[in-house]
Amino acid sequence: MPDHTQTLKPADLARMLRYATDWLGVYREEVNALNVYPVPDGDTGTNMHLTMQSVRRELETADTGSMAGVARAISYGALLGARGNSGVILSQLLKGFAEVIKDRAEVDAPTLIRALDAAQRSGYGAVMKPVEGTILTVARGVAEGARGDTVDMVLENALFKGQELLDRTPEMLPALKQAGVIDSGGQGYLYIVQGMLAELRGDELPEAPEITQYAAQSFENEEFGFCTEFLMSEATRPIEDIRELVSPFGDSLLVVGAEGYVKGHIHTNEPDELLATVGRYGKMLKTKVEDMSEQHTEILGMAGATARAEEELPPSGLVAVANGYGLVKLFRSLGARIVSGGQTANPSVQDIVDAVRSVSAERVIVLPNNKNVLMAAERAMELMEGRAVVVPTRTLGQGMGAALAFQPDVPADELKEAMTEAAGAVTTFEVTRASRTTNITTKAGDTLAIAEGDVIGLQDDELVQAGGSPEDSVLKMLAGAYNGQEIITVFGGPQKSQADLDALAGRIGEQFASAEVEAHAGGPDLYDYLVTLE
């Protein structure tokens, strides 16, 4: 190879980017270890590497004799593979780069300079509130430094200036200064540029550095708990409209697009509602919701992260109608997308359809979890033309039993019977207050005189008890239904304190000594208690 490279043919550029992917892979863990901004999720290097791997896959099947073919592979591959904040921003840097080169037969030094500048402008343009001290700052430094008469000189100078700004990132972001590190995304971007230059020079891949500490150990979690991503095709609204649509849901927002696809990333406390809202305006191909507090806990014990394999579309997804933060958290932990709903606030058919569309799976199982939602769920199933299957759960307790039997790698038709059986094995007790004065005759033939505001108890959605305290109602209903079951689970409503829950759990434990008793806050909004027996 000559001392200086004057121009790059399409195949040259493709080869450089493939090598840059491997180069970044060597340093992936180092970049992960640096991450503290915008949240301590510790996977910046992994996300950027997965994004570059997607570019490489597209390049392997692209027409590398055509610059247009290479440019499309770069832009399209980056968007489809973009993961996390850093990956989505990287996809936009690469998109801007590809836009400049796509109509060129070869890339010379002036073209490369323009492409690197277009990259940083595209990156800044994709972020609603750009923050300095991040990958954007380093991309700007790369563009500002990109000078020279040959391709290799341009890359050398770009790296020098990029490194200069990367070293200054702790001065721009207090979180970085506190941790004593430089920006992780900016470092990852420099490794990509460095890998491109290394391929030109014929440099061998270095040994991976040893990682002894993760910067994320020093930081707390941010205000919004769920890192939420989506990939959508056939969008019926402009990207700008979709960006505005999702912006109220949280922060760290990125909504970008290329080649007919829309990619979104946001940190939010309402991932299910967000995805259902977005799903109205296109075909949802893939979604991901990660609890960042749990993710952070995992990071603290890391000896070394591993790259996540590309996910295939699972046979089955799950949608559950629920309210109450404890119950919602439980259903989410079992793999469900949540539709908010319950007594007096039941979801519409469209709400359920939107939620089903937002799930990336071949077919979706719907748990209505309320007799008043069952018809809406069945109607939604009809509108989904075979994509949804309803397991007719009539209570939240039945829904929990069914969700415990859910397995995403099993086809929905096979799961339906097992989940229906699991739902039927759960007895549900609900304690709430009467909304009006009335007389009710129970199935057992007892007549209950009920005054507005009285405590009432329901077993499997049938009124069986009235009067007394909420705690007495729970114990009375359990006494009538207990037959050696193993587990009693109690969810306290918003009006119940942890002391109330602990006291009730103690009384249940004394009366039903052979059963395991679990007590959780975050029950349904209009209930004193929701109790399951299984």
Coordinates of N, CA and C in Angstrom, one line a residue, residues 179-396:
A179 N -16.8 11.0 38.2 CA -16.3 9.7 38.1 C -14.9 9.6 37.6
G180 N -14.3 10.7 37.2 CA -12.9 10.7 36.7 C -12.7 10.0 35.4
V181 N -13.7 10.1 34.5 CA -13.6 9.4 33.2 C -14.0 10.4 32.1
I182 N -13.6 10.0 30.9 CA -14.0 10.7 29.7 C -15.3 10.1 29.2
D183 N -16.0 10.7 28.2 CA -17.3 10.2 27.7 C -17.1 8.9 27.0
S184 N -18.0 8.0 27.3 CA -17.9 6.6 26.7 C -18.3 6.6 25.3
G185 N -19.4 7.3 24.9 CA -19.8 7.3 23.5 C -18.8 8.0 22.6
G186 N -18.2 9.1 23.1 CA -17.2 9.7 22.3 C -15.9 8.8 22.1
Q187 N -15.6 8.1 23.2 CA -14.4 7.2 23.0 C -14.8 6.1 22.0
G188 N -16.0 5.6 22.0 CA -16.4 4.6 21.1 C -16.3 5.1 19.6
Y189 N -16.8 6.3 19.4 CA -16.7 6.9 18.1 C -15.3 7.0 17.6
L190 N -14.4 7.4 18.5 CA -13.0 7.6 18.1 C -12.4 6.2 17.7
Y191 N -12.8 5.2 18.4 CA -12.3 3.8 18.1 C -12.7 3.4 16.7
I192 N -13.9 3.8 16.3 CA -14.4 3.5 15.0 C -13.5 4.2 13.9
V193 N -13.3 5.5 14.1 CA -12.5 6.2 13.2 C -11.0 5.7 13.2
Q194 N -10.6 5.3 14.4 CA -9.2 4.8 14.5 C -9.1 3.4 13.8
G195 N -10.2 2.6 13.9 CA -10.2 1.3 13.2 C -10.2 1.5 11.7
M196 N -10.8 2.5 11.2 CA -10.8 2.8 9.7 C -9.4 3.1 9.3
L197 N -8.7 4.0 10.1 CA -7.3 4.3 9.7 C -6.4 3.1 9.9
A198 N -6.6 2.3 10.9 CA -5.8 1.1 11.1 C -5.9 0.2 9.9
E199 N -7.0 0.1 9.3 CA -7.2 -0.8 8.2 C -6.4 -0.3 7.0
L200 N -6.4 1.0 6.8 CA -5.6 1.7 5.7 C -4.1 1.4 5.9
R201 N -3.7 1.5 7.2 CA -2.3 1.3 7.5 C -1.8 -0.2 7.5
G202 N -2.8 -1.1 7.6 CA -2.4 -2.5 7.8 C -2.1 -2.9 9.2
D203 N -2.6 -2.1 10.2 CA -2.3 -2.4 11.6 C -3.1 -3.6 12.0
E204 N -2.5 -4.5 12.8 CA -3.2 -5.6 13.4 C -4.0 -5.2 14.5
L205 N -5.1 -6.0 14.8 CA -5.9 -5.8 15.9 C -5.1 -5.9 17.2
P206 N -5.3 -5.0 18.2 CA -4.6 -5.0 19.4 C -5.2 -6.0 20.4
E207 N -4.6 -6.3 21.5 CA -5.2 -7.1 22.6 C -6.2 -6.3 23.3
A208 N -7.3 -6.9 23.8 CA -8.3 -6.2 24.6 C -7.7 -5.8 25.9
P209 N -7.9 -4.5 26.3 CA -7.4 -4.1 27.6 C -8.1 -4.8 28.8
E210 N -7.4 -5.0 29.9 CA -8.1 -5.6 31.1 C -8.9 -4.5 31.8
I211 N -10.1 -4.8 32.2 CA -11.0 -3.9 32.8 C -11.1 -4.3 34.3
T212 N -10.8 -3.3 35.2 CA -10.7 -3.6 36.6 C -11.8 -2.8 37.4
Q213 N -12.4 -1.8 36.7 CA -13.5 -1.0 37.5 C -14.4 -0.4 36.5
Y214 N -15.7 -0.4 36.9 CA -16.8 0.2 36.1 C -17.2 1.6 36.7
A215 N -17.1 2.6 35.9 CA -17.5 4.0 36.4 C -18.9 4.0 37.0
A216 N -19.8 3.2 36.4 CA -21.2 3.3 36.8 C -21.4 2.9 38.2
Q217 N -20.4 2.3 38.9 CA -20.5 2.0 40.3 C -20.8 3.2 41.2
S218 N -20.4 4.3 40.8 CA -20.5 5.5 41.7 C -21.8 6.3 41.5
F219 N -22.7 5.8 40.7 CA -23.9 6.7 40.4 C -25.2 6.1 40.7
E220 N -26.1 6.9 41.0 CA -27.5 6.5 41.2 C -28.3 6.5 39.9
N221 N -29.5 5.9 40.0 CA -30.4 5.9 38.8 C -31.1 7.2 38.6
E222 N -31.5 7.4 37.4 CA -32.1 8.7 37.0 C -33.6 8.6 37.3
E223 N -34.3 9.8 37.0 CA -35.7 9.9 37.3 C -36.6 8.9 36.6
F224 N -36.3 8.6 35.3 CA -37.1 7.7 34.6 C -36.5 6.3 34.6
G225 N -37.4 5.3 34.8 CA -36.9 4.0 35.2 C -36.7 3.0 34.0
F226 N -37.3 3.3 32.8 CA -37.3 2.3 31.8 C -36.7 2.8 30.5
C227 N -35.6 2.1 30.1 CA -35.0 2.4 28.8 C -35.9 1.7 27.7
T228 N -36.5 2.5 26.8 CA -37.5 2.0 25.9 C -37.1 2.3 24.5
E229 N -37.1 1.2 23.6 CA -36.8 1.4 22.2 C -37.8 0.8 21.3
F230 N -37.9 1.3 20.1 CA -38.8 0.7 19.1 C -38.3 0.8 17.7
L231 N -38.6 -0.1 16.9 CA -38.3 0.0 15.5 C -39.6 -0.3 14.7
M232 N -39.9 0.7 13.8 CA -41.2 0.7 13.2 C -41.0 0.9 11.7
S233 N -41.9 0.2 10.9 CA -41.9 0.5 9.5 C -43.3 1.0 9.1
E234 N -43.4 1.4 7.8 CA -44.7 1.9 7.2 C -45.3 3.0 8.1
A235 N -44.5 3.9 8.5 CA -45.0 5.0 9.4 C -46.0 5.9 8.6
T236 N -47.1 6.2 9.2 CA -48.1 7.1 8.6 C -48.0 8.5 9.0
R237 N -47.0 8.8 9.8 CA -46.8 10.2 10.2 C -45.3 10.6 10.0
P238 N -44.9 11.8 9.8 CA -43.5 12.2 9.6 C -42.8 11.9 10.9
I239 N -41.5 11.8 10.8 CA -40.6 11.5 12.0 C -40.8 12.7 13.0
E240 N -40.8 13.9 12.5 CA -40.9 15.0 13.4 C -42.2 14.9 14.3
D241 N -43.3 14.5 13.6 CA -44.6 14.3 14.4 C -44.4 13.2 15.5
I242 N -43.8 12.1 15.1 CA -43.7 11.0 16.0 C -42.7 11.5 17.2
R243 N -41.7 12.2 16.9 CA -40.8 12.7 17.9 C -41.6 13.6 18.9
E244 N -42.4 14.5 18.4 CA -43.2 15.3 19.2 C -44.2 14.5 20.0
L245 N -44.8 13.5 19.4 CA -45.7 12.6 20.1 C -45.2 11.9 21.3
V246 N -43.9 11.5 21.2 CA -43.3 10.7 22.4 C -42.6 11.6 23.3
S247 N -42.3 12.8 23.0 CA -41.4 13.7 23.8 C -42.0 13.9 25.2
P248 N -43.3 14.0 25.4 CA -43.8 14.2 26.8 C -43.6 13.0 27.7
F249 N -43.2 11.8 27.2 CA -43.1 10.6 28.0 C -41.9 10.5 28.8
G250 N -40.8 11.3 28.5 CA -39.6 11.2 29.3 C -38.5 12.0 28.7
D251 N -37.2 11.5 28.9 CA -36.1 12.2 28.4 C -35.1 11.2 27.7
S252 N -33.9 11.7 27.4 CA -33.0 11.0 26.5 C -33.7 10.5 25.3
L253 N -34.4 11.4 24.6 CA -35.2 11.1 23.5 C -34.5 11.1 22.2
L254 N -34.6 10.1 21.4 CA -34.1 10.1 20.0 C -35.2 9.4 19.1
V255 N -35.6 10.0 18.1 CA -36.5 9.4 17.1 C -35.9 9.8 15.8
V256 N -35.4 8.7 15.0 CA -34.7 9.0 13.8 C -35.3 8.0 12.7
G257 N -34.9 8.2 11.5 CA -35.4 7.3 10.4 C -34.6 7.3 9.2
A258 N -34.7 6.3 8.4 CA -34.1 6.1 7.1 C -34.7 4.9 6.4
E259 N -34.7 5.0 5.1 CA -35.1 3.8 4.3 C -36.5 3.3 4.7
G260 N -37.4 4.2 5.1 CA -38.8 3.9 5.4 C -39.0 3.3 6.8
Y261 N -37.9 3.4 7.7 CA -38.0 2.9 9.0 C -37.9 4.0 10.0
V262 N -38.5 3.9 11.2 CA -38.4 4.8 12.3 C -37.8 4.1 13.5
K263 N -36.8 4.7 14.1 CA -36.2 4.1 15.3 C -36.3 5.1 16.4
G264 N -36.8 4.6 17.6 CA -36.9 5.5 18.7 C -36.3 4.9 20.0
H265 N -35.8 5.9 20.8 CA -35.2 5.6 22.1 C -35.6 6.6 23.1
I266 N -36.1 6.2 24.3 CA -36.5 7.2 25.3 C -36.4 6.5 26.6
H267 N -36.1 7.3 27.7 CA -36.2 6.9 29.0 C -37.5 7.4 29.6
T268 N -38.3 6.5 30.2 CA -39.7 6.8 30.6 C -40.1 6.0 31.7
N269 N -41.2 6.4 32.4 CA -41.8 5.6 33.4 C -43.1 5.0 32.9
E270 N -43.4 5.2 31.6 CA -44.6 4.7 31.0 C -44.3 4.0 29.7
P271 N -43.5 3.0 29.7 CA -43.1 2.3 28.5 C -44.2 1.7 27.7
D272 N -45.2 1.1 28.4 CA -46.3 0.4 27.7 C -47.2 1.4 27.0
E273 N -47.6 2.5 27.7 CA -48.4 3.5 27.1 C -47.7 4.2 25.9
L274 N -46.4 4.4 26.0 CA -45.6 5.0 25.0 C -45.6 4.1 23.7
L275 N -45.3 2.9 23.9 CA -45.3 2.0 22.7 C -46.6 1.8 22.1
A276 N -47.7 1.7 22.9 CA -49.0 1.6 22.3 C -49.4 2.9 21.5
T277 N -49.0 4.0 22.0 CA -49.2 5.3 21.3 C -48.5 5.3 20.0
V278 N -47.2 5.0 20.0 CA -46.5 5.0 18.8 C -47.0 3.9 17.8
G279 N -47.4 2.8 18.3 CA -47.8 1.7 17.4 C -49.0 2.0 16.6
R280 N -49.7 3.1 16.9 CA -50.9 3.5 16.0 C -50.5 4.0 14.7
Y281 N -49.2 4.3 14.5 CA -48.8 5.1 13.3 C -47.8 4.3 12.5
G282 N -47.8 3.0 12.6 CA -46.9 2.2 11.7 C -46.9 0.7 12.2
K283 N -46.1 0.0 11.6 CA -46.0 -1.5 11.9 C -44.8 -1.7 12.8
M284 N -45.1 -2.1 14.0 CA -44.0 -2.3 15.0 C -43.2 -3.6 14.7
L285 N -41.9 -3.4 14.5 CA -41.1 -4.6 14.2 C -40.4 -5.1 15.4
K286 N -39.9 -4.3 16.2 CA -39.2 -4.7 17.4 C -39.3 -3.7 18.5
T287 N -39.4 -4.1 19.7 CA -39.4 -3.2 20.9 C -38.5 -3.8 22.0
K288 N -38.1 -3.0 22.9 CA -37.3 -3.4 24.0 C -37.5 -2.5 25.2
V289 N -37.8 -3.0 26.3 CA -38.0 -2.3 27.5 C -37.1 -2.9 28.6
E290 N -36.2 -2.1 29.1 CA -35.3 -2.5 30.2 C -35.5 -1.7 31.4
D291 N -35.6 -2.3 32.6 CA -35.7 -1.7 33.9 C -34.2 -1.2 34.2
M292 N -34.0 0.1 34.2 CA -32.6 0.5 34.3 C -32.1 0.3 35.7
S293 N -33.0 0.3 36.7 CA -32.5 0.1 38.1 C -32.0 -1.4 38.2
E294 N -32.7 -2.3 37.6 CA -32.3 -3.7 37.7 C -31.0 -3.9 36.9
Q295 N -31.0 -3.2 35.7 CA -29.8 -3.3 34.9 C -28.6 -2.7 35.6
H296 N -28.7 -1.6 36.4 CA -27.6 -1.1 37.1 C -27.1 -2.0 38.2
T297 N -28.1 -2.7 38.8 CA -27.7 -3.7 39.9 C -26.8 -4.8 39.3
E298 N -27.2 -5.2 38.1 CA -26.4 -6.3 37.4 C -25.0 -5.8 37.1
I299 N -24.9 -4.5 36.7 CA -23.6 -4.0 36.4 C -22.6 -4.0 37.5
L300 N -23.1 -3.8 38.7 CA -22.2 -3.7 39.9 C -21.5 -5.0 40.1
G301 N -22.0 -6.1 39.7 CA -21.4 -7.4 39.9 C -20.7 -7.9 38.6
M302 N -20.5 -7.0 37.6 CA -19.9 -7.5 36.4 C -18.4 -7.7 36.5
A303 N -18.0 -8.9 36.0 CA -16.6 -9.1 35.8 C -16.2 -8.8 34.3
G304 N -17.3 -8.7 33.5 CA -17.1 -8.4 32.1 C -18.4 -8.6 31.4
A305 N -18.9 -7.6 30.7 CA -20.1 -7.8 29.9 C -19.9 -8.6 28.7
T306 N -21.0 -9.2 28.2 CA -20.9 -9.9 26.9 C -21.9 -9.3 26.0
A307 N -21.6 -9.3 24.7 CA -22.5 -8.8 23.7 C -23.7 -9.6 23.6
R308 N -24.9 -8.9 23.6 CA -26.1 -9.6 23.4 C -26.3 -10.0 21.9
A309 N -26.7 -11.2 21.8 CA -26.9 -11.7 20.4 C -28.2 -11.1 19.8
E310 N -28.1 -11.0 18.5 CA -29.3 -10.4 17.8 C -30.5 -11.3 18.2
E311 N -31.6 -10.6 18.5 CA -32.8 -11.3 18.9 C -33.7 -11.7 17.7
E312 N -34.2 -12.9 17.7 CA -35.1 -13.3 16.6 C -36.5 -13.0 17.2
L313 N -37.5 -12.9 16.2 CA -38.8 -12.6 16.6 C -39.4 -13.8 17.4
P314 N -39.8 -13.6 18.6 CA -40.2 -14.8 19.4 C -41.6 -15.3 18.9
P315 N -42.0 -16.5 19.2 CA -43.3 -17.0 18.7 C -44.4 -16.3 19.4
S316 N -44.2 -15.9 20.7 CA -45.3 -15.4 21.5 C -44.9 -14.1 22.3
G317 N -45.9 -13.2 22.4 CA -45.8 -12.0 23.2 C -46.9 -12.0 24.2
L318 N -46.9 -11.1 25.1 CA -47.9 -11.0 26.1 C -48.4 -9.6 26.4
V319 N -49.7 -9.4 26.5 CA -50.3 -8.1 26.8 C -51.2 -8.4 28.0
A320 N -51.1 -7.6 29.1 CA -52.0 -7.7 30.2 C -52.6 -6.4 30.6
V321 N -53.9 -6.4 30.9 CA -54.6 -5.3 31.5 C -54.4 -5.2 33.0
A322 N -53.9 -4.1 33.5 CA -53.6 -4.1 34.9 C -53.5 -2.6 35.4
N323 N -53.6 -2.4 36.7 CA -53.3 -1.2 37.3 C -52.8 -1.4 38.7
G324 N -52.1 -0.5 39.3 CA -51.5 -0.7 40.6 C -50.0 -1.0 40.3
Y325 N -49.1 -0.1 40.9 CA -47.7 -0.2 40.4 C -47.1 -1.6 40.8
G326 N -47.5 -2.2 41.9 CA -47.0 -3.5 42.3 C -47.4 -4.6 41.3
L327 N -48.6 -4.6 40.9 CA -49.1 -5.5 40.0 C -48.5 -5.3 38.6
V328 N -48.4 -4.1 38.2 CA -47.8 -3.7 36.9 C -46.4 -4.2 36.8
K329 N -45.6 -4.0 37.9 CA -44.3 -4.4 38.0 C -44.2 -5.9 37.9
L330 N -45.1 -6.7 38.5 CA -45.1 -8.1 38.5 C -45.3 -8.6 37.0
F331 N -46.4 -8.1 36.4 CA -46.7 -8.5 35.0 C -45.5 -8.2 34.1
R332 N -44.9 -7.0 34.3 CA -43.8 -6.7 33.4 C -42.6 -7.7 33.6
S333 N -42.4 -8.0 34.8 CA -41.3 -9.0 35.1 C -41.6 -10.3 34.5
L334 N -42.8 -10.6 34.2 CA -43.2 -11.9 33.5 C -43.3 -11.8 32.0
G335 N -42.9 -10.6 31.5 CA -42.8 -10.4 30.1 C -44.0 -9.7 29.4
A336 N -44.8 -9.1 30.2 CA -46.1 -8.5 29.6 C -45.9 -7.1 29.2
R337 N -46.5 -6.7 28.1 CA -46.8 -5.3 27.8 C -48.1 -4.9 28.5
I338 N -48.1 -3.8 29.2 CA -49.3 -3.4 30.0 C -50.2 -2.5 29.3
V339 N -51.5 -2.8 29.4 CA -52.6 -1.8 29.1 C -53.2 -1.4 30.4
S340 N -53.2 -0.1 30.7 CA -53.7 0.4 31.9 C -55.2 0.3 31.9
G341 N -55.7 -0.3 33.0 CA -57.2 -0.4 33.1 C -57.6 -1.2 34.4
G342 N -58.8 -1.0 34.8 CA -59.4 -1.6 35.9 C -60.8 -1.1 36.2
Q343 N -61.3 -1.3 37.3 CA -62.6 -0.8 37.6 C -62.8 0.7 37.3
T344 N -63.8 1.0 36.7 CA -64.2 2.4 36.2 C -63.3 3.0 35.2
A345 N -62.2 2.3 34.8 CA -61.3 2.9 33.8 C -60.8 1.8 32.9
N346 N -61.8 1.1 32.3 CA -61.4 -0.1 31.5 C -60.9 0.4 30.1
P347 N -60.0 -0.3 29.5 CA -59.4 0.1 28.2 C -60.4 -0.1 27.1
S348 N -60.2 0.7 26.0 CA -61.1 0.5 24.8 C -60.5 -0.6 24.0
V349 N -61.3 -1.0 23.0 CA -60.8 -2.0 22.0 C -59.5 -1.5 21.3
Q350 N -59.5 -0.1 21.0 CA -58.4 0.4 20.3 C -57.1 0.4 21.2
D351 N -57.3 0.6 22.5 CA -56.2 0.6 23.5 C -55.5 -0.8 23.4
I352 N -56.3 -1.9 23.4 CA -55.8 -3.2 23.3 C -55.2 -3.5 22.0
V353 N -55.8 -3.1 20.9 CA -55.2 -3.3 19.6 C -53.8 -2.6 19.5
D354 N -53.8 -1.3 20.0 CA -52.5 -0.6 20.0 C -51.4 -1.4 20.8
A355 N -51.8 -1.9 21.9 CA -50.8 -2.6 22.7 C -50.3 -3.9 22.0
V356 N -51.2 -4.6 21.4 CA -50.8 -5.8 20.6 C -49.9 -5.4 19.5
R357 N -50.2 -4.4 18.8 CA -49.4 -4.0 17.7 C -48.0 -3.5 18.1
S358 N -47.9 -3.1 19.4 CA -46.6 -2.6 19.9 C -45.7 -3.8 20.3
V359 N -46.2 -5.0 20.3 CA -45.4 -6.1 20.8 C -44.7 -6.8 19.6
S360 N -43.4 -7.0 19.7 CA -42.7 -7.7 18.6 C -42.7 -9.2 18.8
A361 N -43.7 -9.9 18.3 CA -43.8 -11.3 18.4 C -44.7 -11.8 17.3
E362 N -44.6 -13.1 17.0 CA -45.4 -13.6 15.9 C -46.9 -13.5 16.2
R363 N -47.2 -13.9 17.5 CA -48.6 -13.8 17.9 C -48.6 -13.3 19.4
V364 N -49.7 -12.7 19.8 CA -49.7 -12.1 21.1 C -50.9 -12.6 21.9
I365 N -50.6 -13.0 23.2 CA -51.6 -13.5 24.1 C -52.1 -12.3 24.9
V366 N -53.4 -12.1 25.0 CA -54.0 -11.0 25.8 C -54.7 -11.5 27.0
L367 N -54.3 -10.9 28.2 CA -55.0 -11.2 29.4 C -55.8 -10.1 29.9
P368 N -57.2 -10.2 29.7 CA -58.1 -9.0 30.0 C -58.1 -8.8 31.6
N369 N -58.1 -9.8 32.4 CA -58.0 -9.7 33.8 C -59.2 -9.0 34.5
N370 N -60.3 -8.9 33.8 CA -61.5 -8.3 34.3 C -62.6 -8.7 33.4
K371 N -63.8 -9.1 34.0 CA -64.9 -9.6 33.2 C -65.4 -8.5 32.3
N372 N -65.3 -7.2 32.7 CA -65.7 -6.1 31.9 C -64.8 -5.7 30.8
V373 N -63.6 -6.3 30.7 CA -62.7 -6.1 29.6 C -62.7 -7.2 28.6
L374 N -63.3 -8.4 29.0 CA -63.2 -9.6 28.2 C -63.8 -9.3 26.8
M375 N -64.9 -8.7 26.7 CA -65.5 -8.5 25.4 C -64.6 -7.5 24.5
A376 N -64.1 -6.5 25.1 CA -63.2 -5.6 24.4 C -62.0 -6.4 23.9
A377 N -61.4 -7.3 24.7 CA -60.3 -8.1 24.3 C -60.6 -9.0 23.1
E378 N -61.8 -9.6 23.2 CA -62.2 -10.5 22.1 C -62.4 -9.7 20.8
R379 N -63.0 -8.5 20.9 CA -63.2 -7.7 19.7 C -61.8 -7.3 19.1
A380 N -60.9 -7.0 20.0 CA -59.6 -6.6 19.5 C -58.9 -7.8 18.8
M381 N -59.2 -9.0 19.3 CA -58.6 -10.2 18.7 C -59.1 -10.3 17.2
E382 N -60.4 -10.0 17.1 CA -61.0 -10.1 15.7 C -60.4 -9.0 14.8
L383 N -60.1 -7.8 15.3 CA -59.5 -6.8 14.5 C -58.1 -7.1 14.1
M384 N -57.4 -7.9 15.0 CA -56.0 -8.2 14.7 C -55.9 -9.4 13.7
E385 N -57.0 -10.0 13.3 CA -57.0 -11.0 12.2 C -56.0 -12.1 12.5
G386 N -56.2 -12.7 13.7 CA -55.4 -13.9 14.0 C -54.1 -13.6 14.7
R387 N -53.7 -12.4 14.8 CA -52.4 -12.1 15.5 C -52.5 -12.2 17.0
A388 N -53.7 -12.1 17.5 CA -53.9 -12.1 19.0 C -54.7 -13.3 19.4
V389 N -54.4 -13.8 20.6 CA -55.1 -14.9 21.3 C -55.5 -14.4 22.7
V390 N -56.8 -14.6 23.0 CA -57.2 -14.2 24.3 C -57.3 -15.4 25.3
V391 N -56.7 -15.2 26.4 CA -56.9 -16.2 27.5 C -57.9 -15.5 28.5
P392 N -59.1 -16.0 28.6 CA -60.2 -15.2 29.2 C -60.1 -15.1 30.8
T393 N -59.1 -14.4 31.2 CA -58.9 -14.2 32.7 C -59.9 -13.1 33.1
R394 N -60.6 -13.4 34.2 CA -61.7 -12.5 34.7 C -61.3 -11.7 35.9
T395 N -60.1 -12.0 36.5 CA -59.6 -11.3 37.6 C -58.1 -11.1 37.5
L396 N -57.5 -10.2 38.2 CA -56.1 -10.0 38.2 C -55.4 -11.2 38.8

